């Protein structure tokens, strides 16, 4: 029954979505709905002190490992592959106050 519901909703919603945003965007949005992970570029900008950033699925315990270490006077980027958590969200923890720039480069179905 879940397969039928997905088929029905897809047949009804996709033509309308394609008409509004175009084929490529409609396909990307539909594929991303089922994403289990994301591919990110995380950049620490203007750190005032040494620290780290940890990226993890929301709704889970924060892991002890960091994804990015930073120090004052440098803008530090790093590629991160992370699972999505509760509500399809990814959480970030940073030890110090920084400007955090996050670019989504892709997703994992």
GROMACS .gro file of C-alpha atoms in nm:
model
  109
    1UNK     CA    1   0.000   0.000   0.000
    2UNK     CA    2   0.292   0.237   0.064
    3UNK     CA    3   0.420   0.170  -0.286
    4UNK     CA    4   0.080   0.256  -0.431
    5UNK     CA    5   0.060   0.575  -0.224
    6UNK     CA    6   0.406   0.683  -0.347
    7UNK     CA    7   0.313   0.602  -0.705
    8UNK     CA    8  -0.015   0.794  -0.680
    9UNK     CA    9   0.142   1.101  -0.517
   10UNK     CA   10   0.429   1.096  -0.768
   11UNK     CA   11   0.192   1.076  -1.065
   12UNK     CA   12  -0.018   1.360  -0.930
   13UNK     CA   13   0.253   1.593  -0.791
   14UNK     CA   14   0.545   1.556  -1.032
   15UNK     CA   15   0.380   1.700  -1.346
   16UNK     CA   16   0.277   2.008  -1.146
   17UNK     CA   17   0.624   2.044  -0.995
   18UNK     CA   18   0.794   2.004  -1.334
   19UNK     CA   19   0.564   2.273  -1.476
   20UNK     CA   20   0.659   2.515  -1.198
   21UNK     CA   21   1.033   2.462  -1.146
   22UNK     CA   22   1.155   2.258  -1.443
   23UNK     CA   23   1.262   1.898  -1.492
   24UNK     CA   24   1.609   1.911  -1.329
   25UNK     CA   25   1.496   2.083  -1.012
   26UNK     CA   26   1.190   1.861  -0.976
   27UNK     CA   27   1.404   1.547  -1.008
   28UNK     CA   28   1.661   1.677  -0.756
   29UNK     CA   29   1.388   1.765  -0.504
   30UNK     CA   30   1.218   1.428  -0.540
   31UNK     CA   31   1.546   1.238  -0.506
   32UNK     CA   32   1.660   1.440  -0.203
   33UNK     CA   33   1.343   1.355  -0.011
   34UNK     CA   34   1.476   1.003   0.041
   35UNK     CA   35   1.831   1.110   0.130
   36UNK     CA   36   2.003   0.928   0.415
   37UNK     CA   37   2.317   1.140   0.402
   38UNK     CA   38   2.456   1.467   0.270
   39UNK     CA   39   2.786   1.576   0.121
   40UNK     CA   40   2.888   1.912   0.264
   41UNK     CA   41   3.168   2.164   0.242
   42UNK     CA   42   3.205   2.310   0.592
   43UNK     CA   43   3.422   2.620   0.640
   44UNK     CA   44   3.525   2.786   0.966
   45UNK     CA   45   3.562   3.160   0.905
   46UNK     CA   46   3.723   3.415   1.139
   47UNK     CA   47   3.788   3.190   1.440
   48UNK     CA   48   3.907   3.385   1.744
   49UNK     CA   49   4.066   3.084   1.914
   50UNK     CA   50   4.158   2.721   1.850
   51UNK     CA   51   3.862   2.488   1.826
   52UNK     CA   52   3.673   2.231   1.625
   53UNK     CA   53   3.344   2.161   1.445
   54UNK     CA   54   3.153   1.835   1.472
   55UNK     CA   55   2.881   1.749   1.218
   56UNK     CA   56   2.627   1.482   1.318
   57UNK     CA   57   2.268   1.368   1.261
   58UNK     CA   58   2.018   1.570   1.465
   59UNK     CA   59   1.844   1.362   1.729
   60UNK     CA   60   2.155   1.154   1.803
   61UNK     CA   61   2.434   1.198   2.056
   62UNK     CA   62   2.718   1.423   1.949
   63UNK     CA   63   3.021   1.209   1.855
   64UNK     CA   64   3.358   1.269   2.018
   65UNK     CA   65   3.542   1.304   1.684
   66UNK     CA   66   3.565   1.636   1.503
   67UNK     CA   67   3.516   1.696   1.131
   68UNK     CA   68   3.712   2.021   1.117
   69UNK     CA   69   3.982   2.176   1.338
   70UNK     CA   70   4.051   2.548   1.321
   71UNK     CA   71   4.289   2.810   1.459
   72UNK     CA   72   4.286   3.191   1.468
   73UNK     CA   73   4.368   3.388   1.157
   74UNK     CA   74   4.277   3.116   0.908
   75UNK     CA   75   3.964   3.020   0.716
   76UNK     CA   76   3.961   2.640   0.717
   77UNK     CA   77   3.737   2.432   0.481
   78UNK     CA   78   3.673   2.058   0.489
   79UNK     CA   79   3.456   1.813   0.297
   80UNK     CA   80   3.215   1.622   0.522
   81UNK     CA   81   2.983   1.329   0.452
   82UNK     CA   82   2.716   1.309   0.724
   83UNK     CA   83   2.398   1.114   0.789
   84UNK     CA   84   2.077   1.311   0.817
   85UNK     CA   85   1.885   1.277   1.140
   86UNK     CA   86   1.550   1.370   1.284
   87UNK     CA   87   1.342   1.565   1.033
   88UNK     CA   88   1.612   1.527   0.768
   89UNK     CA   89   1.841   1.768   0.956
   90UNK     CA   90   2.213   1.778   1.025
   91UNK     CA   91   2.342   1.941   1.345
   92UNK     CA   92   2.666   2.132   1.400
   93UNK     CA   93   2.865   2.179   1.721
   94UNK     CA   94   3.150   2.425   1.740
   95UNK     CA   95   3.375   2.471   2.043
   96UNK     CA   96   3.424   2.847   1.994
   97UNK     CA   97   3.230   3.132   1.835
   98UNK     CA   98   3.300   3.132   1.461
   99UNK     CA   99   3.128   3.216   1.137
  100UNK     CA  100   3.031   2.882   0.986
  101UNK     CA  101   2.972   2.848   0.611
  102UNK     CA  102   2.807   2.525   0.491
  103UNK     CA  103   2.754   2.436   0.126
  104UNK     CA  104   2.548   2.131   0.030
  105UNK     CA  105   2.726   1.957  -0.258
  106UNK     CA  106   2.512   1.646  -0.284
  107UNK     CA  107   2.316   1.377  -0.107
  108UNK     CA  108   2.326   1.003  -0.055
  109UNK     CA  109   2.001   0.818  -0.131
   0.00000   0.00000   0.00000
